[in-house]
Amino acid sequence: MRRISEPTTPRASAESPASLFSGESRYGATSTDLQSIACYPRAPMRWSQSFLVTLREVPGDAEVVSHQLLYRAGLVHKLAAGIYSYTPFGFRSLRKMTEIVREEMDAAGALEVDLPILQPKELWVESGRWDRYMNEGILFHLKDRKDAEFALAPTAEEAVTDMVRRSVTSWRQLPFNLYQIRTKFRDEIRPRFGLLRGREFLMKDAYSFDIDQKGLDAHYKKMDGAYRRIFDRCGLEFAVVQADSGAIGGSASEEFMVVADTGEDALVFSDAGDYGANIEKAMTGKLPEPWAGEEARPFGEANAPTPGITTTEGQAKHLRTTPARIVNTMIYEAVGADGKARLAAVLIRGDLDINEVKLPKAIGALHVRLASEEILRKVTGTRPGFVGPLGLLPFEENPISLFIDRSLEHGANLWCGANREGLHHSGVSIARDVMSQPAFASVVEIATAREGDPSPMGAGTLHIKRGIEVGHIFKLGTKYSESMKCEVADQNQKMVPLAMGCYGLGLGRTIAAAIEQHHDDVGIVWPVPLAPYACVVASLQRDAAVLAAADKLYEELKAAGVEVFYDDRDERPGVKFKDIDLVGFPVRVVVGGKGLARGVVEVSTRRERKASEIAPDRVVEVVKRTLAAGATTLAV
RNA sequence: CGGGGCGUGGCGCAGUGGUAGCGCACCUGCUUUGGGAGCAGGGGGUCGCCGGUUCGAUCCCGGCCGCCCCGACCA
């Protein structure tokens, strides 16, 4: 069999934001004028013939700005929780996003496919994800008339792996990267924030297949570059951070985050510029140790009563010390690969929090949860607030393992709960008193990074921002190819599982994120590449001269290839201004009686909202130049 | 799934044991026309669904459904 793919050279046009306007659109815009605003989709439209309904008031269920503006600007409608319809205007933005993604994926050599969303349960059982996703309750599933079960897929690893394993038999057919842009389903425990967390959503997902890790690394890097270009072209401020790979599995994984205060994820960045990670994954450098240089006092020398004081802060105050010197001991139930639950005592400095995403990996568990108070009492004899690492009783005949956060490794002169109501031990030294316990004990890194902590890279301080996850790339490795036996013969005729990568990108979510990042108090300020229309022409009066001039400008802009919308409604000027601001056309052309009498019309950008008077015969030129420059300021 | 809240016209809300109202939007007419106009006249709601109590339920009670927020959870 022949090679399935050839290396593809990225098109030069994909390098710059201007490429959206390059006339090279695959959808028939054949203009050779590189300045022309030949965005896809380009069909011009009059408001009077359109389907655009704006709202003055915000529907009660919209909490975040993007959701409110998507509603008010008439871009989406909710059908059910987390399920949205796109109106013609909203869909135009989505199509533009789709087209940008498609262009960059194609340019990166990926091949577009179309995989079923309705997938047989057997495939999911084979990969091991059926149980996992069912346990999490996030898999939409249904039965056919014969009672066979199907999933409505949230991702397509199984489907694509199945297709590949049936077709590919030799390393010579590799590598390739298959992608699709399709609706996905996830029965979110709690859909929210409009398009930001839906149950039905448009996602681009790509899956790369290589004979070895080296090939995977190359694909991963290529996708990283494609994603950067995509979000650059969308005019978004984004960050790439290290991420936890979660239920998808695999080794390396990075998230593309649009920086926005309303983001659901907390991100950690070093001000030295060399580190960024999702807080779920973030490490910290070595924290200052208050006990540094101190001589370890004897254990229990000054045990102190802490009657009824269960908070770390309260105890620190009562014991005349700082939270950093109090050891918090948390008892977790940890489920291992064998499906059995064991107990683990996790020790952390009182001024730090345990990161429950990092914890399971650090202690070799699949899943952890805090032990119930009932279990806690059984093994400690006390209640939360007074638990300590010393003298824990075995649970179901298994001694409780101790896991000590790295920040405590050298700790001395600490306080910890005495496993007795209202009592704390003094003079605790981790090495001397805790590591010497008969139970298994080890040092792990499971603290949640904090604002101001030192960077793990050595130099720099960590800062926390919030972000919206718009893309996530993973090195899956052989997780799926092994479980689903997707193997080919290598040069030595040895059957090897393929090295896979998986690359997701949320399109609707990116639209919402763009609005979160680009809006003001009167409406959306679209980045030009995502705006439903690049330009709007508005007539202010019904006066014949005004209408004639506006009509003419609309026709001229249209003829010049500008993606223009014409507000020809019989509305008062104020209504038009408010609507136009709300919907966020990057460039606005206003034709009014007063200006027209003096031979001018007004042109302004949405970003600046400062109108300049322009002679009608210069409008096309000014609009095109302004759009080509990104419409931040008017190019007169 | 735990906690809280809400379902009344397209949107935002008020209200009552005697079968429903306000603002915006909508329709008609007149006036108006540079930042969500004014006047006049109109249309539109089985008050989420089912059951119960009652002479009578939108209102009280029970159940269900839907939606939102917080938490847990989470490509």
XYZ file of C-alpha atoms (C1' of nucleotides) in Angstrom:
711
model
C 0.000 0.000 0.000
C 1.106 3.493 -0.671
C 1.794 6.124 1.872
C -1.422 7.681 2.951
C -0.061 11.105 3.503
C 2.657 13.322 2.198
C 4.355 15.991 4.229
C 2.594 19.238 3.588
C 4.154 22.627 3.427
C 2.140 25.206 5.301
C 0.829 27.878 3.019
C 2.554 31.174 3.374
C -0.806 32.840 3.659
C -1.437 31.112 6.937
C 1.321 33.059 8.604
C -0.390 36.371 9.101
C -3.796 37.587 10.168
C -4.138 39.253 6.801
C -4.508 35.873 5.177
C -8.183 35.874 6.043
C -8.520 38.666 3.546
C -6.276 37.151 0.990
C -8.719 36.333 -1.693
C -7.482 32.779 -1.634
C -10.579 31.464 -0.004
C -11.556 27.992 -0.987
C -15.130 29.126 -1.143
C -14.928 30.928 -4.386
C -13.773 34.365 -3.420
C -11.390 34.762 -6.259
C -10.438 38.367 -5.870
C -6.791 38.928 -6.556
C -6.924 42.212 -4.683
C -5.055 41.397 -1.502
C -6.640 44.341 0.226
C -10.102 43.099 -0.435
C -12.119 42.037 2.536
C -13.161 38.748 1.086
C -13.978 37.012 4.323
C -15.887 33.807 4.168
C -18.849 33.871 4.440
C -19.262 37.096 2.601
C -22.865 37.456 1.497
C -23.907 41.053 2.173
C -27.276 41.668 3.678
C -29.822 44.332 4.497
C -31.154 44.382 8.013
C -34.682 44.714 6.709
C -34.310 41.373 4.965
C -32.277 39.698 7.670
C -33.090 37.748 10.797
C -31.450 39.672 13.567
C -33.299 40.391 16.777
C -31.531 42.232 19.550
C -32.625 42.432 23.154
C -32.620 45.432 25.410
C -32.675 43.418 28.544
C -30.603 40.458 29.559
C -32.484 37.179 29.926
C -32.304 36.092 33.518
C -30.288 32.946 32.986
C -27.224 34.689 31.583
C -24.540 35.198 34.155
C -21.291 35.864 32.332
C -20.679 38.679 29.870
C -20.238 36.527 26.789
C -23.517 34.764 27.467
C -25.357 38.039 28.019
C -23.961 39.621 24.893
C -24.543 36.528 22.767
C -28.178 36.726 23.818
C -28.589 40.470 23.559
C -26.910 40.705 20.189
C -29.222 37.974 18.962
C -26.474 35.462 18.170
C -27.715 32.426 20.064
C -30.826 31.043 21.701
C -31.031 28.458 24.397
C -32.990 25.335 23.631
C -32.212 23.520 26.876
C -29.536 23.728 29.554
C -26.202 23.771 27.756
C -27.798 23.417 24.311
C -27.896 26.406 22.002
C -29.147 27.403 18.590
C -27.068 29.763 16.513
C -28.941 32.463 14.636
C -27.722 33.532 11.185
C -25.483 36.149 12.792
C -24.086 33.826 15.419
C -23.574 31.141 12.861
C -21.567 33.497 10.674
C -19.051 33.929 13.479
C -18.975 30.217 14.048
C -18.417 29.562 10.350
C -15.544 32.011 10.305
C -13.997 30.271 13.263
C -14.526 26.956 11.533
C -12.860 28.193 8.394
C -9.824 29.524 10.229
C -9.403 26.209 11.998
C -9.838 24.266 8.781
C -7.298 26.371 6.941
C -4.690 25.990 9.632
C -5.271 22.287 10.089
C -4.988 21.752 6.360
C -1.877 23.906 6.274
C -0.380 21.746 9.018
C -0.931 18.687 6.901
C -3.911 17.271 8.740
C -6.619 15.477 6.761
C -10.260 16.195 7.314
C -12.563 13.261 7.988
C -16.073 12.802 9.245
C -16.575 10.257 11.994
C -19.887 9.136 13.431
C -21.079 10.736 16.619
C -23.327 7.773 17.322
C -20.944 5.044 18.376
C -21.507 1.486 19.561
C -20.890 0.759 23.193
C -18.562 -2.128 22.339
C -15.953 0.267 21.022
C -16.027 2.205 24.247
C -15.842 -0.920 26.316
C -12.821 -1.955 24.304
C -10.953 1.234 25.078
C -12.028 1.073 28.691
C -13.753 4.418 28.593
C -17.345 3.182 28.821
C -17.195 2.433 32.526
C -15.096 5.416 33.324
C -17.355 7.870 31.533
C -20.495 6.183 32.776
C -19.214 6.422 36.326
C -18.660 10.096 35.815
C -22.116 10.287 34.322
C -21.039 12.480 31.452
C -21.698 10.131 28.554
C -24.939 10.595 26.655
C -26.057 7.147 25.654
C -29.091 5.477 24.194
C -30.429 2.202 22.913
C -31.597 1.281 19.474
C -34.692 -0.802 18.703
C -32.720 -3.965 19.263
C -31.623 -2.759 22.653
C -28.045 -2.269 21.525
C -26.369 0.596 23.343
C -24.716 3.579 21.753
C -22.842 6.593 22.953
C -23.198 10.117 21.659
C -19.518 10.719 21.490
C -17.747 13.458 23.411
C -14.544 12.636 21.505
C -13.619 10.198 18.800
C -10.526 8.283 19.869
C -12.326 4.969 19.545
C -13.920 5.711 16.209
C -10.761 6.986 14.610
C -8.601 4.248 16.079
C -11.023 1.663 14.792
C -10.929 3.162 11.326
C -7.156 3.282 11.317
C -6.574 -0.217 12.601
C -8.781 -1.603 9.856
C -6.866 0.222 7.149
C -3.282 0.467 8.201
C -0.930 -2.461 8.327
C 2.523 -1.069 7.706
C 4.738 1.650 9.099
C 5.084 2.829 5.523
C 1.551 4.155 5.598
C 2.407 6.477 8.459
C 2.375 9.156 9.631
C -0.896 11.012 9.319
C -3.157 13.256 11.290
C -6.935 13.023 10.919
C -9.278 15.749 12.036
C -12.923 16.605 11.979
C -15.076 19.548 12.944
C -18.243 18.161 14.421
C -20.746 18.506 17.161
C -19.840 16.707 20.343
C -21.927 15.684 23.310
C -21.116 15.677 26.986
C -23.717 15.328 29.666
C -22.028 17.926 31.829
C -22.765 17.597 35.493
C -23.399 21.264 35.439
C -23.619 23.072 32.147
C -23.124 26.786 32.582
C -21.916 30.076 31.224
C -23.683 29.798 27.892
C -21.398 28.571 25.163
C -18.509 28.176 27.569
C -19.703 24.899 29.025
C -22.382 23.249 26.977
C -23.678 19.748 26.592
C -23.744 19.935 22.814
C -20.903 21.895 21.269
C -18.859 22.247 18.148
C -15.342 20.951 18.490
C -12.456 20.294 16.183
C -10.732 17.095 17.154
C -7.634 15.684 15.528
C -5.793 12.421 16.014
C -2.261 11.813 14.868
C -0.778 8.408 14.205
C 2.927 7.645 14.207
C 5.148 4.627 14.358
C 7.122 6.017 17.262
C 7.440 8.682 19.892
C 9.636 10.790 17.679
C 6.916 11.061 15.087
C 4.370 11.860 17.758
C 6.610 14.592 19.080
C 6.766 16.110 15.620
C 2.989 15.983 15.187
C 2.483 17.471 18.607
C 4.797 20.311 17.784
C 3.056 20.916 14.498
C -0.317 21.100 16.202
C 1.090 23.425 18.812
C 2.132 25.737 15.986
C -1.204 25.428 14.199
C -3.084 26.280 17.379
C -0.940 29.314 18.001
C -1.680 30.560 14.500
C -5.380 29.885 14.898
C -5.723 31.877 18.089
C -3.438 34.584 16.769
C -5.638 34.943 13.747
C -8.684 35.187 15.978
C -7.075 38.153 17.663
C -7.063 36.501 21.060
C -4.686 36.981 23.919
C -3.916 33.427 24.892
C -1.467 31.418 26.904
C -0.200 27.889 26.514
C 0.093 26.095 29.808
C 1.063 22.664 31.029
C -2.002 20.673 31.876
C -3.277 17.588 33.549
C -4.372 15.133 30.894
C -7.403 14.002 32.868
C -9.658 11.272 31.601
C -8.111 11.283 28.138
C -4.849 9.995 29.524
C -1.394 10.136 28.048
C 1.837 11.831 28.912
C 2.391 15.414 27.834
C -0.500 17.763 27.513
C -0.868 21.474 27.112
C -3.872 23.723 27.198
C -4.509 26.819 25.133
C -6.105 29.342 27.387
C -7.780 32.599 26.539
C -6.930 34.887 29.389
C -10.139 36.249 30.903
C -11.268 37.007 34.429
C -14.383 34.899 34.036
C -12.376 31.810 33.068
C -13.174 28.601 34.861
C -9.536 27.612 35.159
C -6.858 29.147 37.338
C -3.516 29.474 35.619
C -0.108 29.886 37.141
C 2.575 31.921 35.414
C 6.107 32.771 36.391
C 6.988 36.413 35.969
C 10.301 35.189 34.614
C 8.297 34.145 31.571
C 9.498 30.568 31.446
C 6.675 28.743 33.163
C 2.937 28.468 32.777
C 0.644 25.725 34.013
C -2.909 25.024 34.882
C -3.194 25.197 38.661
C -4.283 21.563 38.541
C -0.806 20.740 37.371
C 1.338 23.635 38.603
C 4.471 22.966 40.612
C 6.246 25.429 42.836
C 9.845 26.062 43.636
C 11.264 25.583 47.088
C 9.237 27.573 49.579
C 10.901 29.506 52.387
C 11.097 27.300 55.457
C 10.445 29.071 58.720
C 12.342 26.370 60.584
C 15.504 26.755 58.538
C 18.567 26.839 60.734
C 16.676 25.936 63.880
C 17.656 23.165 66.209
C 14.954 20.546 66.510
C 13.317 20.663 69.929
C 12.308 17.414 71.584
C 9.010 15.887 70.537
C 6.064 16.618 72.768
C 7.984 18.956 75.029
C 5.188 21.468 75.079
C 2.036 19.702 73.973
C -0.773 22.178 74.108
C -4.520 22.060 74.463
C -6.485 23.441 71.517
C -9.996 23.068 72.852
C -12.599 23.177 70.143
C -10.317 24.978 67.748
C -10.498 23.182 64.436
C -9.212 25.713 61.940
C -5.558 26.067 61.137
C -5.689 29.817 61.547
C -7.374 29.505 64.926
C -4.866 26.954 66.097
C -1.920 29.008 64.914
C -3.193 31.986 66.817
C -3.916 29.935 69.899
C -0.520 28.234 69.802
C 1.222 31.528 69.103
C 2.729 30.245 65.904
C 2.100 30.521 62.162
C 0.003 28.226 59.933
C 3.191 27.148 58.161
C 4.274 25.361 61.321
C 1.080 23.428 61.697
C 0.897 20.077 59.978
C -2.503 19.354 58.487
C -3.176 15.659 58.168
C -5.925 14.675 55.787
C -7.172 11.135 55.522
C -8.055 10.179 51.957
C -9.721 7.164 50.521
C -7.646 6.254 47.486
C -8.845 3.859 44.823
C -5.999 2.018 43.152
C -5.659 0.362 39.773
C -6.951 -2.858 41.334
C -10.198 -1.084 42.177
C -9.595 -1.413 45.890
C -9.841 1.497 48.265
C -7.081 2.116 50.761
C -6.525 4.930 53.164
C -3.748 7.449 52.856
C -2.752 10.119 55.334
C -1.623 13.197 53.476
C 0.448 15.755 55.353
C 0.692 19.327 54.282
C 1.773 22.644 55.724
C -1.082 24.541 57.276
C -0.555 27.482 54.944
C -0.858 25.291 51.846
C -3.721 23.418 50.240
C -3.674 19.914 48.862
C -4.138 19.787 45.108
C -6.606 16.978 44.591
C -5.807 16.709 40.897
C -2.120 16.155 41.546
C -2.722 13.929 44.543
C -3.902 10.691 42.892
C -0.974 10.609 40.496
C 1.490 11.438 43.236
C 0.335 8.574 45.420
C -0.336 6.091 42.637
C -4.105 6.083 42.836
C -6.740 6.410 40.154
C -9.051 8.455 42.271
C -9.117 9.978 45.724
C -11.707 11.433 47.998
C -11.623 12.616 51.574
C -12.523 9.876 53.990
C -15.866 10.164 55.698
C -15.908 11.388 59.276
C -16.978 7.932 60.297
C -13.885 6.325 58.830
C -11.799 9.188 60.120
C -12.949 8.527 63.642
C -12.205 4.819 63.306
C -8.583 5.298 62.358
C -7.756 8.448 64.289
C -10.122 8.352 67.210
C -10.898 11.999 66.719
C -12.552 14.481 64.390
C -11.239 16.849 61.725
C -9.042 19.473 63.298
C -7.160 17.180 65.618
C -5.925 14.525 63.227
C -2.204 13.846 63.218
C 0.183 11.429 61.527
C 1.256 9.610 64.685
C -0.537 6.567 66.046
C -2.973 6.030 63.208
C -4.803 2.711 63.413
C -4.819 0.290 60.484
C -7.893 0.318 58.286
C -9.284 -3.079 57.359
C -5.947 -4.544 58.402
C -3.964 -2.278 56.076
C -1.685 0.192 57.779
C -2.296 3.712 56.572
C 0.393 5.021 54.255
C 1.801 8.450 54.934
C 2.382 10.974 52.171
C 4.247 14.107 53.070
C 4.204 17.189 50.916
C 7.676 18.234 49.842
C 7.285 21.537 51.646
C 7.349 19.630 54.929
C 10.208 17.284 54.138
C 12.726 19.077 56.322
C 10.168 20.427 58.744
C 11.063 20.687 62.396
C 9.532 22.303 65.440
C 6.064 21.783 64.000
C 2.716 21.243 65.572
C 0.344 18.486 64.628
C -2.938 17.064 65.801
C -2.581 14.498 68.551
C -5.478 12.353 67.379
C -7.198 13.432 70.558
C -9.908 16.004 70.780
C -8.467 19.381 71.660
C -4.790 18.485 71.775
C -1.783 19.249 69.596
C 1.711 17.819 69.771
C 4.622 20.200 69.798
C 8.176 19.845 68.523
C 7.298 17.579 65.643
C 10.161 16.868 63.303
C 9.141 15.184 60.061
C 12.305 13.182 59.534
C 12.702 12.159 63.147
C 9.100 11.632 64.224
C 7.068 10.936 61.108
C 9.310 9.290 58.556
C 10.390 6.856 61.256
C 6.853 5.521 61.605
C 6.433 1.850 60.794
C 3.895 2.702 58.084
C 4.976 3.351 54.530
C 5.921 6.987 54.224
C 7.087 9.011 51.284
C 7.584 12.575 50.199
C 5.414 13.783 47.329
C 4.590 17.096 45.721
C 0.904 17.738 46.094
C 0.535 21.354 47.189
C -1.545 23.830 45.260
C 0.547 26.656 43.878
C -0.162 30.079 45.335
C 0.176 33.626 44.139
C 3.683 34.753 45.101
C 5.232 31.301 45.409
C 8.657 30.835 43.823
C 8.681 29.409 40.306
C 9.728 25.782 39.900
C 12.068 26.918 37.138
C 14.429 28.473 39.650
C 13.991 32.153 38.961
C 10.819 34.173 39.138
C 7.657 34.385 41.173
C 4.337 32.737 40.370
C 1.220 34.737 39.599
C -2.287 33.487 39.087
C -4.615 34.495 36.285
C -7.828 33.011 35.041
C -8.387 31.499 31.646
C -10.872 29.790 29.365
C -9.662 26.520 27.919
C -10.141 26.755 24.162
C -7.731 24.083 23.050
C -6.013 21.070 24.521
C -3.326 18.970 22.919
C -2.226 15.590 24.256
C 0.389 13.015 23.598
C -1.757 9.956 24.077
C 1.054 7.554 23.344
C -0.210 4.011 23.024
C -3.094 4.197 25.484
C -5.726 3.587 22.816
C -3.648 1.769 20.245
C -2.774 -0.856 22.841
C -6.213 -1.364 24.288
C -7.741 -1.393 20.813
C -4.912 -3.264 19.132
C -4.119 -0.635 16.575
C -0.784 -2.083 15.496
C 1.339 -2.144 12.387
C 4.483 -3.890 11.325
C 7.638 -1.852 11.796
C 10.834 -2.196 9.734
C 11.701 -5.366 11.594
C 8.317 -6.948 11.038
C 7.520 -6.440 14.651
C 3.937 -5.438 15.405
C 3.942 -2.211 17.382
C 1.050 -0.120 18.692
C 0.854 3.292 17.082
C 1.868 6.405 18.945
C -1.135 8.665 19.012
C -1.728 12.307 19.710
C -5.054 14.001 20.211
C -5.809 17.650 19.658
C -9.071 19.298 20.645
C -10.302 22.801 19.992
C -13.665 24.213 21.054
C -15.117 26.471 18.386
C -18.215 27.833 20.097
C -16.231 28.238 23.228
C -13.615 30.232 21.381
C -16.331 32.556 20.086
C -17.561 33.058 23.635
C -14.016 33.517 24.892
C -13.407 36.141 22.220
C -16.410 38.056 23.520
C -15.270 37.687 27.105
C -11.991 39.210 26.069
C -13.302 41.783 23.606
C -16.292 43.754 24.789
C -17.104 47.044 26.460
C -20.063 48.381 28.363
C -22.218 48.786 25.258
C -21.551 45.548 23.455
C -19.230 43.245 21.603
C -15.972 44.515 20.095
C -15.311 41.706 17.629
C -11.853 40.877 16.406
C -12.337 41.423 12.662
C -11.788 37.773 11.685
C -14.661 36.597 13.890
C -17.140 39.434 13.388
C -20.399 38.325 11.741
C -19.923 41.208 9.307
C -16.878 43.388 8.925
C -18.748 46.591 8.272
C -22.148 48.171 8.701
C -23.737 50.997 6.780
C -26.550 52.828 8.527
C -28.959 55.387 7.179
C -30.175 57.757 9.846
C -33.226 59.242 8.222
C -35.822 58.240 5.693
C -34.965 61.285 3.652
C -34.595 60.339 0.010
C -31.124 61.806 -0.337
C -29.920 59.959 2.736
C -31.369 56.673 1.577
C -29.924 57.102 -1.867
C -26.472 57.874 -0.497
C -26.583 54.946 1.940
C -27.792 52.583 -0.761
C -24.990 53.711 -2.982
C -22.335 53.199 -0.319
C -23.701 49.776 0.488
C -23.581 48.784 -3.160
C -20.082 50.176 -3.566
C -18.745 48.375 -0.516
C -20.421 45.221 -1.660
C -18.893 45.556 -5.100
C -15.504 46.142 -3.516
C -15.746 42.820 -1.740
C -16.291 44.248 1.713
C -18.431 42.074 3.895
C -21.068 44.645 4.644
C -24.363 44.717 6.470
C -26.820 47.484 5.782
C -29.014 48.849 8.528
C -31.780 50.127 6.303
C -34.467 49.819 8.939
C -36.940 52.559 9.548
C -35.677 53.143 13.062
C -34.666 56.237 14.919
C -30.933 56.998 14.949
C -30.549 56.177 18.618
C -31.943 52.699 18.140
C -29.584 52.028 15.275
C -26.539 53.282 17.138
C -27.315 51.146 20.149
C -27.906 48.045 18.076
C -24.811 48.557 15.983
C -22.652 49.006 19.069
C -24.213 45.958 20.661
C -23.651 43.660 17.713
C -20.162 45.048 17.325
C -19.497 45.624 13.640
C -15.772 46.467 13.472
C -16.373 49.385 11.096
C -19.425 51.625 10.998
C -20.453 53.939 8.183
C -23.211 56.388 9.112
C -25.130 58.376 6.534
C -27.105 61.258 8.038
C -28.872 64.277 6.656
C -26.690 66.841 8.372
C -23.417 65.415 7.204
C -24.718 64.707 3.759
C -25.683 68.370 3.362
C -22.006 69.140 3.855
C -20.945 66.328 1.559
C -19.658 63.914 4.206
C -20.563 60.677 5.921
C -19.152 59.340 9.159
C -16.850 56.383 9.485
C -15.677 54.942 12.783
C -14.318 51.787 14.301
C -16.173 49.897 16.962
C -13.104 49.931 19.138
C -12.657 53.700 19.112
C -16.235 54.816 18.580
C -14.971 58.174 17.331
C -16.474 59.180 14.027
C -14.474 60.847 11.287
C -16.114 62.747 8.478
C -15.245 61.257 5.136
C -16.287 62.187 1.645
C -18.583 59.457 0.281
C -16.290 58.674 -2.616
C -13.468 57.848 -0.212
C -15.463 55.525 2.006
C -14.633 52.270 0.261
C -10.953 53.024 0.380
C -11.021 54.044 4.045
C -13.096 51.056 5.089
C -10.857 48.605 3.281
C -7.695 50.095 4.685
C -9.163 50.163 8.167
C -10.259 46.538 8.018
C -6.978 45.402 6.552
C -5.260 47.015 9.529
C -7.454 45.178 11.991
C -9.970 47.986 12.531
C -8.454 49.130 15.767
C -8.221 52.672 14.547
C -9.539 54.409 11.460
C -7.114 54.432 8.534
C -8.040 57.709 6.881
C -25.536 14.302 43.692
C -25.884 17.961 48.296
C -27.453 23.207 49.472
C -30.195 27.566 47.803
C -33.468 30.097 44.412
C -36.900 30.619 40.396
C -40.954 28.980 36.682
C -46.962 34.534 35.329
C -47.421 37.506 27.327
C -41.338 37.692 23.066
C -37.852 39.930 27.267
C -37.675 41.963 32.386
C -40.911 41.762 36.495
C -45.387 42.687 39.998
C -49.664 40.354 42.060
C -54.151 37.903 44.297
C -58.402 31.898 47.337
C -63.328 34.844 43.236
C -60.233 33.126 36.453
C -54.324 38.522 35.801
C -51.311 43.300 35.638
C -46.878 46.782 34.769
C -42.422 48.279 31.801
C -40.026 47.192 27.309
C -41.016 44.835 22.695
C -45.166 44.092 18.958
C -49.583 46.037 15.575
C -52.495 50.639 13.612
C -52.707 55.969 13.132
C -50.707 60.827 13.803
C -46.523 63.647 15.233
C -41.284 63.000 15.490
C -36.080 61.783 13.401
C -28.047 62.290 15.441
C -27.496 57.813 21.004
C -32.994 52.725 22.728
C -39.120 59.279 20.863
C -44.404 61.287 22.142
C -49.674 60.802 21.988
C -53.923 57.788 20.922
C -55.838 53.134 19.937
C -54.948 47.763 19.810
C -53.281 42.354 19.827
C -51.080 38.652 22.661
C -50.861 34.643 28.662
C -54.838 26.919 29.467
C -50.073 31.857 35.394
C -44.421 24.880 33.884
C -47.183 19.862 34.259
C -50.178 16.311 37.098
C -52.950 15.408 41.295
C -55.204 17.052 45.996
C -57.915 20.654 49.306
C -62.033 24.111 48.140
C -68.404 26.159 45.928
C -64.134 28.175 43.314
C -56.792 27.375 42.722
C -52.370 31.230 39.054
C -52.315 31.660 44.574
C -52.771 26.599 49.602
C -50.793 21.236 49.838
C -48.215 16.926 47.425
C -45.598 14.917 43.372
C -43.101 15.622 38.840
C -40.571 18.490 35.114
C -37.630 22.593 33.671
C -34.154 26.562 34.612
C -30.379 29.388 37.475
C -26.630 29.959 41.412
C -23.033 27.719 45.148
C -20.539 23.194 46.118
C -18.909 18.375 44.671
C -17.347 16.852 39.774
C -14.914 17.786 35.041
C -10.705 17.079 27.840
